[in-house]
Short mmCIF file of C-alpha atoms and ligand atoms in Angstrom, two decimals:
data_model
loop_
_atom_site.label_atom_id
_atom_site.label_comp_id
_atom_site.label_asym_id
_atom_site.label_seq_id
_atom_site.Cartn_x
_atom_site.Cartn_y
_atom_site.Cartn_z
CA MET A 1 0.00 0.00 0.00
CA SER A 2 1.33 3.41 -0.85
CA VAL A 3 -1.29 5.47 0.96
CA ASP A 4 -0.62 7.62 3.99
CA SER A 5 -3.13 6.36 6.50
CA VAL A 6 -1.87 2.85 6.94
CA VAL A 7 -1.25 1.26 10.32
CA HIS A 8 1.41 -1.42 10.54
CA LYS A 9 1.21 -4.38 12.90
CA PRO A 10 -1.77 -3.30 15.02
CA PRO A 11 -2.44 -5.46 18.10
CA PHE A 12 -4.87 -7.69 16.21
CA PRO A 13 -4.24 -11.44 16.03
CA LYS A 14 -2.07 -12.76 13.23
CA ASN A 15 -5.03 -14.29 11.40
CA TYR A 16 -5.44 -10.80 9.91
CA ALA A 17 -3.14 -8.82 7.62
CA ASP A 18 -0.21 -7.07 9.27
CA GLU A 19 -1.10 -3.70 7.82
CA PHE A 20 -4.47 -1.98 7.67
CA LEU A 21 -5.90 1.00 5.84
CA VAL A 22 -7.53 3.21 8.48
CA LEU A 23 -10.90 4.43 7.25
CA ASP A 24 -12.59 7.44 8.75
CA HIS A 25 -15.96 8.36 7.28
CA GLY A 26 -18.22 7.70 4.32
CA LYS A 27 -21.17 8.95 2.31
CA GLY A 28 -23.07 6.63 -0.02
CA THR A 29 -20.53 4.67 -2.07
CA GLU A 30 -17.68 7.00 -1.12
CA ILE A 31 -15.37 6.45 1.83
CA TRP A 32 -12.40 8.47 3.11
CA ASP A 33 -9.32 7.37 5.02
CA THR A 34 -7.77 9.28 7.92
CA ALA A 35 -5.44 11.11 5.52
CA GLY A 36 -8.44 12.44 3.60
CA LYS A 37 -8.04 10.21 0.54
CA ARG A 38 -11.32 9.27 -1.16
CA TYR A 39 -12.23 5.76 -2.37
CA LEU A 40 -15.20 4.22 -4.10
CA ASP A 41 -16.24 1.38 -1.83
CA PHE A 42 -17.01 -1.60 -4.07
CA THR A 43 -16.54 -3.99 -1.15
CA GLY A 44 -19.58 -2.59 0.68
CA GLY A 45 -18.04 -3.89 3.91
CA ILE A 46 -18.21 -7.35 2.27
CA ALA A 47 -21.79 -6.97 1.05
CA VAL A 48 -23.01 -5.39 4.30
CA ASN A 49 -23.43 -1.67 3.52
CA SER A 50 -26.29 -2.09 1.07
CA LEU A 51 -27.69 1.37 1.70
CA GLY A 52 -24.32 3.12 1.61
CA HIS A 53 -22.25 4.86 4.26
CA GLY A 54 -23.15 7.80 6.49
CA ARG A 55 -26.92 7.23 6.63
CA LYS A 56 -28.34 9.94 8.87
CA ASP A 57 -31.80 8.31 8.75
CA LEU A 58 -30.44 5.02 10.15
CA ALA A 59 -28.20 6.79 12.67
CA GLN A 60 -31.19 8.71 14.01
CA ILE A 61 -33.25 5.55 14.43
CA ALA A 62 -30.37 3.86 16.29
CA ARG A 63 -29.82 6.88 18.50
CA LYS A 64 -33.48 7.27 19.38
CA GLN A 65 -33.78 3.60 20.21
CA MET A 66 -30.58 3.61 22.29
CA GLU A 67 -31.92 6.46 24.35
CA LYS A 68 -35.20 4.64 24.83
CA LEU A 69 -34.06 1.03 25.42
CA THR A 70 -30.86 -0.67 24.22
CA HIS A 71 -31.10 -4.26 25.39
CA VAL A 72 -33.57 -6.59 27.07
CA SER A 73 -32.23 -10.15 26.30
CA ASN A 74 -34.47 -12.89 24.97
CA LEU A 75 -36.35 -13.24 28.24
CA TYR A 76 -38.42 -10.34 26.90
CA THR A 77 -39.00 -8.74 23.54
CA THR A 78 -39.53 -5.27 22.09
CA GLU A 79 -41.71 -3.64 19.47
CA PRO A 80 -38.93 -3.30 16.84
CA ALA A 81 -38.14 -7.03 17.11
CA LEU A 82 -41.82 -7.98 16.83
CA GLU A 83 -42.28 -5.69 13.82
CA LEU A 84 -39.26 -7.09 12.00
CA ALA A 85 -40.17 -10.71 12.77
CA ALA A 86 -43.67 -10.12 11.38
CA LYS A 87 -42.16 -8.70 8.16
CA LEU A 88 -39.59 -11.46 7.71
CA VAL A 89 -41.98 -14.37 8.17
CA LYS A 90 -44.08 -12.93 5.34
CA THR A 91 -41.17 -13.06 2.86
CA GLY A 92 -40.91 -15.81 0.27
CA ASN A 93 -44.03 -17.72 -0.78
CA PRO A 94 -47.27 -17.36 1.21
CA GLY A 95 -46.99 -19.50 4.36
CA GLN A 96 -43.40 -20.57 3.63
CA PHE A 97 -41.98 -19.37 6.95
CA ALA A 98 -43.50 -19.54 10.42
CA ALA A 99 -40.78 -18.17 12.69
CA VAL A 100 -37.52 -16.27 12.73
CA HIS A 101 -34.57 -16.76 15.06
CA PHE A 102 -32.48 -13.60 15.37
CA GLY A 103 -28.71 -13.73 15.86
CA ASN A 104 -25.75 -11.42 15.34
CA SER A 105 -23.72 -12.76 12.41
CA GLY A 106 -23.90 -14.97 9.35
CA THR A 107 -22.19 -17.89 10.94
CA GLU A 108 -24.64 -17.79 13.85
CA ALA A 109 -27.57 -17.82 11.44
CA ASN A 110 -26.14 -20.98 9.86
CA GLU A 111 -25.45 -22.57 13.26
CA ALA A 112 -29.09 -22.00 14.18
CA ALA A 113 -30.24 -23.49 10.86
CA LEU A 114 -28.09 -26.60 11.38
CA LYS A 115 -29.35 -27.03 14.94
CA TYR A 116 -32.99 -26.67 13.88
CA ALA A 117 -32.40 -29.19 11.09
CA ARG A 118 -30.94 -31.72 13.52
CA VAL A 119 -33.78 -31.19 15.99
CA TYR A 120 -36.29 -31.71 13.18
CA ALA A 121 -34.56 -34.86 11.90
CA LEU A 122 -34.21 -36.35 15.38
CA ARG A 123 -37.81 -35.75 16.36
CA THR A 124 -39.40 -36.80 13.06
CA LYS A 125 -37.04 -39.49 11.73
CA GLY A 126 -35.24 -40.66 14.88
CA GLU A 127 -31.56 -41.03 15.76
CA GLY A 128 -29.00 -41.53 12.98
CA HIS A 129 -30.55 -39.01 10.57
CA HIS A 130 -28.18 -36.17 11.35
CA LYS A 131 -25.96 -35.88 8.26
CA PHE A 132 -25.35 -32.63 6.38
CA LEU A 133 -24.27 -32.05 2.80
CA SER A 134 -22.73 -28.86 1.44
CA PHE A 135 -20.89 -28.02 -1.76
CA THR A 136 -17.50 -27.15 -3.17
CA GLY A 137 -16.81 -23.42 -3.25
CA ALA A 138 -19.18 -22.75 -0.35
CA PHE A 139 -18.45 -20.35 2.47
CA HIS A 140 -20.78 -20.63 5.44
CA GLY A 141 -18.78 -19.08 8.28
CA ARG A 142 -16.01 -19.60 10.81
CA THR A 143 -17.67 -21.18 13.86
CA LEU A 144 -17.16 -24.93 14.09
CA GLY A 145 -20.56 -26.00 12.71
CA SER A 146 -20.54 -23.63 9.74
CA LEU A 147 -16.84 -24.32 9.21
CA SER A 148 -17.53 -28.07 9.08
CA LEU A 149 -19.57 -27.33 5.94
CA THR A 150 -17.06 -24.90 4.41
CA PHE A 151 -14.77 -27.30 2.60
CA THR A 152 -11.79 -25.03 2.02
CA GLU A 153 -8.71 -26.84 3.24
CA LYS A 154 -6.90 -23.84 4.63
CA TYR A 155 -9.93 -22.80 6.71
CA GLN A 156 -10.71 -26.30 8.01
CA LYS A 157 -7.39 -28.05 8.43
CA PRO A 158 -6.07 -26.43 11.64
CA TYR A 159 -9.33 -27.13 13.46
CA ALA A 160 -9.80 -30.86 12.95
CA PRO A 161 -11.68 -32.81 14.11
CA LEU A 162 -14.71 -30.85 12.98
CA ILE A 163 -18.30 -31.93 13.65
CA PRO A 164 -19.13 -35.45 12.45
CA GLY A 165 -21.62 -36.18 9.68
CA CYS A 166 -20.62 -33.36 7.30
CA GLU A 167 -19.98 -34.16 3.63
CA VAL A 168 -19.21 -32.22 0.48
CA ALA A 169 -20.38 -32.69 -3.13
CA PRO A 170 -19.45 -30.81 -6.30
CA TYR A 171 -21.58 -27.66 -6.78
CA ASN A 172 -24.11 -28.00 -9.60
CA ASP A 173 -23.40 -31.72 -10.11
CA VAL A 174 -26.80 -33.43 -10.39
CA LYS A 175 -25.26 -36.93 -10.27
CA ALA A 176 -23.58 -36.20 -6.93
CA LEU A 177 -27.03 -35.85 -5.34
CA ALA A 178 -27.55 -39.61 -5.71
CA ARG A 179 -25.82 -40.10 -2.36
CA LEU A 180 -28.69 -38.38 -0.51
CA ASP A 181 -31.00 -40.57 1.57
CA ARG A 182 -33.06 -40.28 4.77
CA THR A 183 -29.95 -40.22 6.96
CA TYR A 184 -29.31 -36.61 5.89
CA ALA A 185 -30.95 -33.93 8.01
CA ALA A 186 -30.20 -31.06 5.62
CA VAL A 187 -28.37 -29.72 2.63
CA LEU A 188 -26.76 -26.30 3.09
CA ILE A 189 -26.29 -24.31 -0.11
CA GLU A 190 -25.58 -20.80 -1.37
CA PRO A 191 -27.92 -20.42 -4.37
CA LEU A 192 -25.44 -17.74 -5.54
CA GLN A 193 -21.97 -18.33 -4.15
CA GLY A 194 -20.08 -15.34 -2.73
CA GLU A 195 -16.55 -16.11 -1.55
CA GLY A 196 -16.29 -19.20 -3.76
CA GLY A 197 -16.52 -17.30 -7.05
CA LEU A 198 -20.02 -16.04 -7.96
CA ASP A 199 -21.37 -19.29 -9.40
CA LYS A 200 -25.11 -19.86 -9.21
CA ILE A 201 -27.18 -23.04 -9.19
CA SER A 202 -28.40 -24.22 -12.58
CA PRO A 203 -32.13 -24.85 -13.17
CA ALA A 204 -31.45 -28.60 -13.60
CA PHE A 205 -29.53 -28.74 -10.31
CA ALA A 206 -32.20 -26.75 -8.46
CA LYS A 207 -34.87 -29.16 -9.65
CA ALA A 208 -32.87 -32.28 -8.83
CA LEU A 209 -32.04 -30.92 -5.36
CA GLN A 210 -35.66 -30.03 -4.69
CA ASP A 211 -36.98 -33.42 -5.83
CA THR A 212 -34.33 -35.48 -4.03
CA CYS A 213 -34.70 -33.59 -0.75
CA ALA A 214 -38.50 -33.84 -0.89
CA LYS A 215 -38.26 -37.60 -1.49
CA HIS A 216 -36.09 -38.20 1.62
CA ASP A 217 -37.49 -35.42 3.84
CA ILE A 218 -34.17 -33.57 3.84
CA LEU A 219 -34.35 -29.87 4.63
CA ILE A 220 -32.87 -27.42 2.12
CA ILE A 221 -31.12 -24.55 3.89
CA ALA A 222 -30.41 -21.61 1.57
CA ASP A 223 -27.55 -19.46 2.80
CA GLU A 224 -28.54 -16.02 1.46
CA ILE A 225 -26.19 -14.16 3.77
CA GLN A 226 -24.21 -12.61 0.91
CA GLY A 227 -26.48 -13.03 -2.14
CA GLY A 228 -29.85 -12.28 -0.51
CA TYR A 229 -31.70 -9.22 0.83
CA GLY A 230 -32.14 -7.49 -2.52
CA ARG A 231 -28.56 -7.77 -3.75
CA THR A 232 -29.60 -9.54 -6.94
CA GLY A 233 -32.72 -7.45 -7.56
CA THR A 234 -35.15 -9.84 -5.83
CA PHE A 235 -35.40 -10.15 -2.06
CA PHE A 236 -33.90 -13.66 -2.21
CA ALA A 237 -31.55 -14.89 -4.96
CA TRP A 238 -33.31 -18.29 -4.94
CA GLN A 239 -36.46 -16.60 -6.26
CA GLN A 240 -34.68 -16.26 -9.62
CA LEU A 241 -33.07 -19.69 -9.56
CA GLY A 242 -35.92 -22.20 -9.38
CA LEU A 243 -35.31 -23.31 -5.79
CA THR A 244 -37.70 -23.19 -2.82
CA PRO A 245 -35.73 -23.80 0.37
CA ASP A 246 -37.17 -24.85 3.73
CA ILE A 247 -34.88 -22.70 5.86
CA VAL A 248 -33.19 -19.43 4.86
CA THR A 249 -30.28 -17.70 6.58
CA LEU A 250 -29.75 -13.93 6.33
CA ALA A 251 -27.32 -11.49 7.91
CA LYS A 252 -24.88 -9.00 6.38
CA PRO A 253 -27.05 -6.07 5.13
CA MET A 254 -29.96 -6.49 7.52
CA ALA A 255 -29.23 -3.63 9.92
CA GLY A 256 -27.31 -1.12 7.81
CA GLY A 257 -23.92 -2.22 9.17
CA LEU A 258 -24.98 -3.18 12.70
CA PRO A 259 -24.71 -6.88 13.55
CA LEU A 260 -27.97 -8.77 13.02
CA SER A 261 -28.85 -12.12 11.46
CA ALA A 262 -31.99 -14.13 10.89
CA THR A 263 -32.82 -17.81 10.42
CA LEU A 264 -36.24 -18.27 8.84
CA ILE A 265 -37.89 -21.61 9.59
CA PRO A 266 -41.11 -23.26 8.37
CA ALA A 267 -43.97 -24.45 10.62
CA LYS A 268 -43.01 -28.11 10.28
CA VAL A 269 -39.60 -27.37 11.82
CA ASN A 270 -40.88 -24.90 14.41
CA ASN A 271 -43.40 -27.50 15.57
CA GLN A 272 -40.53 -29.80 16.60
CA VAL A 273 -38.61 -27.16 18.57
CA HIS A 274 -38.87 -27.10 22.38
CA VAL A 275 -38.15 -24.32 24.87
CA GLY A 276 -34.40 -24.16 25.54
CA ASP A 277 -33.32 -25.90 22.31
CA HIS A 278 -31.49 -22.76 21.16
CA GLY A 279 -30.95 -19.19 22.29
CA THR A 280 -28.87 -16.01 22.25
CA THR A 281 -28.31 -13.03 24.53
CA PHE A 282 -27.87 -10.22 21.98
CA GLY A 283 -29.71 -11.49 18.89
CA GLY A 284 -32.67 -9.39 17.80
CA GLY A 285 -32.05 -6.52 20.22
CA PRO A 286 -34.14 -3.35 19.91
CA VAL A 287 -31.42 -1.16 18.33
CA THR A 288 -30.46 -3.51 15.50
CA THR A 289 -34.06 -4.47 14.75
CA ALA A 290 -35.23 -0.82 14.84
CA VAL A 291 -32.65 0.02 12.16
CA ALA A 292 -33.41 -3.20 10.30
CA ASN A 293 -37.09 -2.30 9.99
CA ARG A 294 -36.13 0.82 8.04
CA VAL A 295 -33.56 -1.09 5.93
CA TYR A 296 -36.17 -3.75 5.15
CA ASP A 297 -38.76 -1.15 4.10
CA ILE A 298 -36.30 0.59 1.77
CA ILE A 299 -34.96 -2.58 0.19
CA THR A 300 -38.33 -4.23 -0.38
CA ASP A 301 -39.76 -1.21 -2.21
CA PRO A 302 -40.31 -2.55 -5.76
CA LYS A 303 -38.84 0.67 -7.22
CA PHE A 304 -35.65 0.14 -5.22
CA LEU A 305 -35.35 -3.46 -6.42
CA ASP A 306 -36.00 -2.40 -10.05
CA THR A 307 -33.12 0.07 -9.74
CA VAL A 308 -30.84 -2.71 -8.42
CA ILE A 309 -31.68 -4.76 -11.52
CA LYS A 310 -31.04 -1.75 -13.77
CA ARG A 311 -27.71 -0.93 -12.10
CA GLY A 312 -26.74 -4.59 -12.22
CA LYS A 313 -27.31 -4.58 -15.98
CA SER A 314 -25.27 -1.39 -16.45
CA PHE A 315 -22.45 -2.87 -14.38
CA ASP A 316 -22.60 -6.05 -16.44
CA ARG A 317 -22.29 -4.07 -19.68
CA LEU A 318 -19.35 -2.05 -18.34
CA LEU A 319 -17.50 -5.15 -17.11
CA LYS A 320 -18.12 -6.92 -20.42
CA GLY A 321 -16.50 -3.89 -22.09
CA LEU A 322 -13.31 -4.72 -20.15
CA LYS A 323 -13.59 -8.34 -21.20
CA LYS A 324 -13.54 -7.21 -24.85
CA ASP A 325 -10.36 -5.16 -24.40
CA PHE A 326 -8.40 -7.43 -22.06
CA PRO A 327 -8.40 -11.08 -23.13
CA PHE A 328 -7.28 -12.20 -19.66
CA ALA A 329 -10.40 -10.63 -18.10
CA ASP A 330 -12.27 -13.54 -19.58
CA GLN A 331 -15.55 -13.90 -17.66
CA VAL A 332 -18.14 -11.68 -16.01
CA LYS A 333 -19.97 -13.58 -13.26
CA GLY A 334 -22.66 -13.06 -10.62
CA MET A 335 -26.11 -11.51 -10.45
CA GLY A 336 -27.45 -8.01 -9.82
CA LEU A 337 -24.93 -6.04 -7.78
CA LEU A 338 -22.85 -9.01 -6.65
CA LYS A 339 -20.51 -9.31 -9.58
CA GLY A 340 -17.20 -10.91 -10.44
CA LEU A 341 -14.58 -10.47 -13.14
CA ARG A 342 -12.40 -13.50 -13.70
CA LEU A 343 -8.75 -12.70 -14.40
CA LYS A 344 -7.40 -15.76 -16.13
CA HIS A 345 -3.71 -16.16 -15.51
CA ASP A 346 -0.94 -18.65 -15.26
CA PRO A 347 -0.50 -20.07 -11.72
CA ALA A 348 3.09 -18.78 -12.01
CA GLN A 349 1.65 -15.23 -12.05
CA LYS A 350 0.25 -15.70 -8.56
CA ALA A 351 0.90 -12.08 -7.65
CA LEU A 352 -1.43 -10.70 -10.35
CA MET A 353 -4.67 -10.70 -8.32
CA GLY A 354 -3.05 -9.11 -5.28
CA GLU A 355 -1.39 -6.47 -7.44
CA VAL A 356 -4.63 -5.60 -9.22
CA ILE A 357 -6.44 -5.20 -5.88
CA SER A 358 -3.70 -3.05 -4.40
CA ALA A 359 -3.36 -0.92 -7.57
CA CYS A 360 -7.14 -0.33 -7.46
CA LEU A 361 -6.78 0.79 -3.85
CA ASP A 362 -3.96 3.18 -4.77
CA LYS A 363 -6.20 4.68 -7.45
CA GLY A 364 -9.17 5.01 -5.10
CA LEU A 365 -11.21 1.87 -5.63
CA LEU A 366 -11.82 -0.79 -2.96
CA VAL A 367 -12.55 -4.25 -4.39
CA LEU A 368 -12.76 -7.81 -3.10
CA ARG A 369 -11.46 -11.14 -4.26
CA ALA A 370 -13.39 -14.42 -4.63
CA GLY A 371 -11.81 -17.82 -5.12
CA SER A 372 -8.30 -17.63 -6.57
CA ASP A 373 -8.87 -15.65 -9.75
CA ILE A 374 -11.99 -13.51 -9.44
CA LEU A 375 -12.28 -9.83 -8.60
CA ARG A 376 -15.50 -9.42 -6.63
CA PHE A 377 -17.63 -6.30 -6.38
CA ALA A 378 -20.38 -5.74 -3.81
CA PRO A 379 -21.05 -1.97 -3.93
CA PRO A 380 -23.91 -0.43 -1.97
CA LEU A 381 -27.22 -1.12 -3.74
CA THR A 382 -27.61 2.66 -3.90
CA VAL A 383 -24.57 3.00 -6.21
CA SER A 384 -25.11 5.45 -9.08
CA LYS A 385 -24.45 4.82 -12.77
CA LYS A 386 -21.73 7.47 -12.64
CA GLU A 387 -20.00 5.65 -9.79
CA LEU A 388 -20.16 2.37 -11.70
CA GLU A 389 -18.54 4.13 -14.67
CA GLU A 390 -15.88 5.70 -12.48
CA ALA A 391 -15.04 2.34 -10.86
CA VAL A 392 -14.75 0.57 -14.20
CA ALA A 393 -12.58 3.41 -15.57
CA ILE A 394 -10.18 2.91 -12.63
CA LEU A 395 -10.20 -0.82 -13.23
CA ARG A 396 -9.44 -0.26 -16.91
CA THR A 397 -6.34 1.81 -16.05
CA VAL A 398 -5.18 -0.86 -13.59
CA LEU A 399 -5.73 -3.69 -16.08
CA GLU A 400 -3.79 -1.79 -18.74
CA GLU A 401 -0.83 -1.43 -16.37
CA LYS A 402 -0.94 -5.01 -15.12
CA ALA A 403 -1.47 -6.53 -18.58
CA LYS A 404 1.83 -4.94 -19.59
CA ALA A 405 3.66 -5.83 -16.37
CA PHE A 406 2.53 -9.46 -16.38
CA GLY A 407 2.48 -9.99 -20.15
CA VAL A 408 -1.11 -11.23 -20.08
C1 PLP B 501 -22.54 -16.85 2.20
C2 PLP B 501 -21.98 -16.56 3.55
N1 PLP B 501 -22.40 -17.27 4.60
C3 PLP B 501 -21.94 -17.03 5.84
C4 PLP B 501 -21.01 -16.04 6.08
C5 PLP B 501 -20.51 -15.79 7.47
O1 PLP B 501 -20.97 -14.58 7.93
P1 PLP B 501 -20.27 -13.85 9.19
O2 PLP B 501 -18.90 -13.46 8.77
O3 PLP B 501 -21.16 -12.69 9.49
O4 PLP B 501 -20.26 -14.85 10.29
C6 PLP B 501 -20.54 -15.28 5.01
C7 PLP B 501 -19.50 -14.24 5.22
O5 PLP B 501 -18.84 -13.78 4.33
C8 PLP B 501 -21.03 -15.55 3.71
O6 PLP B 501 -20.60 -14.85 2.65
#
């Protein structure tokens, strides 16, 4: 990094980078560091800041609620939590969801889903029906349950043994579903993968998964933590992909940057759950849910979602323009405003991705990476067409430089 406001070796554990850019304030898609340098934030706090930075409307709601009541635990509830729960159980198809468990992070939402699935399997099918299946390229979180279904060697290996009964199958491989039988409690899947590389389920795979799971009474858990909540132009990504899951997990953008997650469950699962089976101290507190009510209302406005689709299309066109001019930028991936640009390169040119990301940062554009060779973009859903153009212009300059330097 060649910017001024960089801190070296902060007292954070070594699982993080040893230098950090220190960010100070933001407005919409723009963000400034402590030295006053401006960036376009196409990371969106890893798909969290869907409504952009510096939202006075959300800040006011949080402040008002903090002054009124900040925390009550799950021994009691509050009006904002009740209001949000009522909204969330009405999402999806009529009658699809009966209850929502609130948590604080994506991984917690998945933990809750896995626990509910095991409770359901135990109490309807009996012992020995506890297995889980997930897919290559998936990222479901860092706690031990979610990690047991995130089959990336470098994430899993130091923590063995992980929880028993977890298996992996190739994403989008219909034949691999033949292994499923009644001994599986659930399948956990990202209908649109985030970290893994922006792949989405094919219609044939969605149908095979639906039919096979229905046949063996296996619950389908859709992890919509990164791809859901309006990011693709519909509230859930699965609504465009021919899948109807039983359980849905949500988190990142729910509370405008505050920590909140949700696990939506159907009546048949809720009917098997007993008092004390699961719980949380902070999940669904009045401050996060008060903000989340406003975020939900904004995102579910059909005009807002239409604009996401429109911006997604503009972004697609702009990225495809790069693809035309740089043969190594060979594939545009993703849906709506969760997009990827694959930079095909020789494994010997390992440094290319890192150099592109850091050159973008130097030129005022924050971007993410997915898998080994994909640049990932998750800008606020409020991004303007002009900002999309500015970001792609920066990217173009960077690709020109790096194409020369790497001979690609
Ligand atoms: C699809 C998906 N699931 C789960 C998680 C875990 O969420 P968290 O980091 O909030 O625990 C992430 C985080 O990137 C994610 O992208």
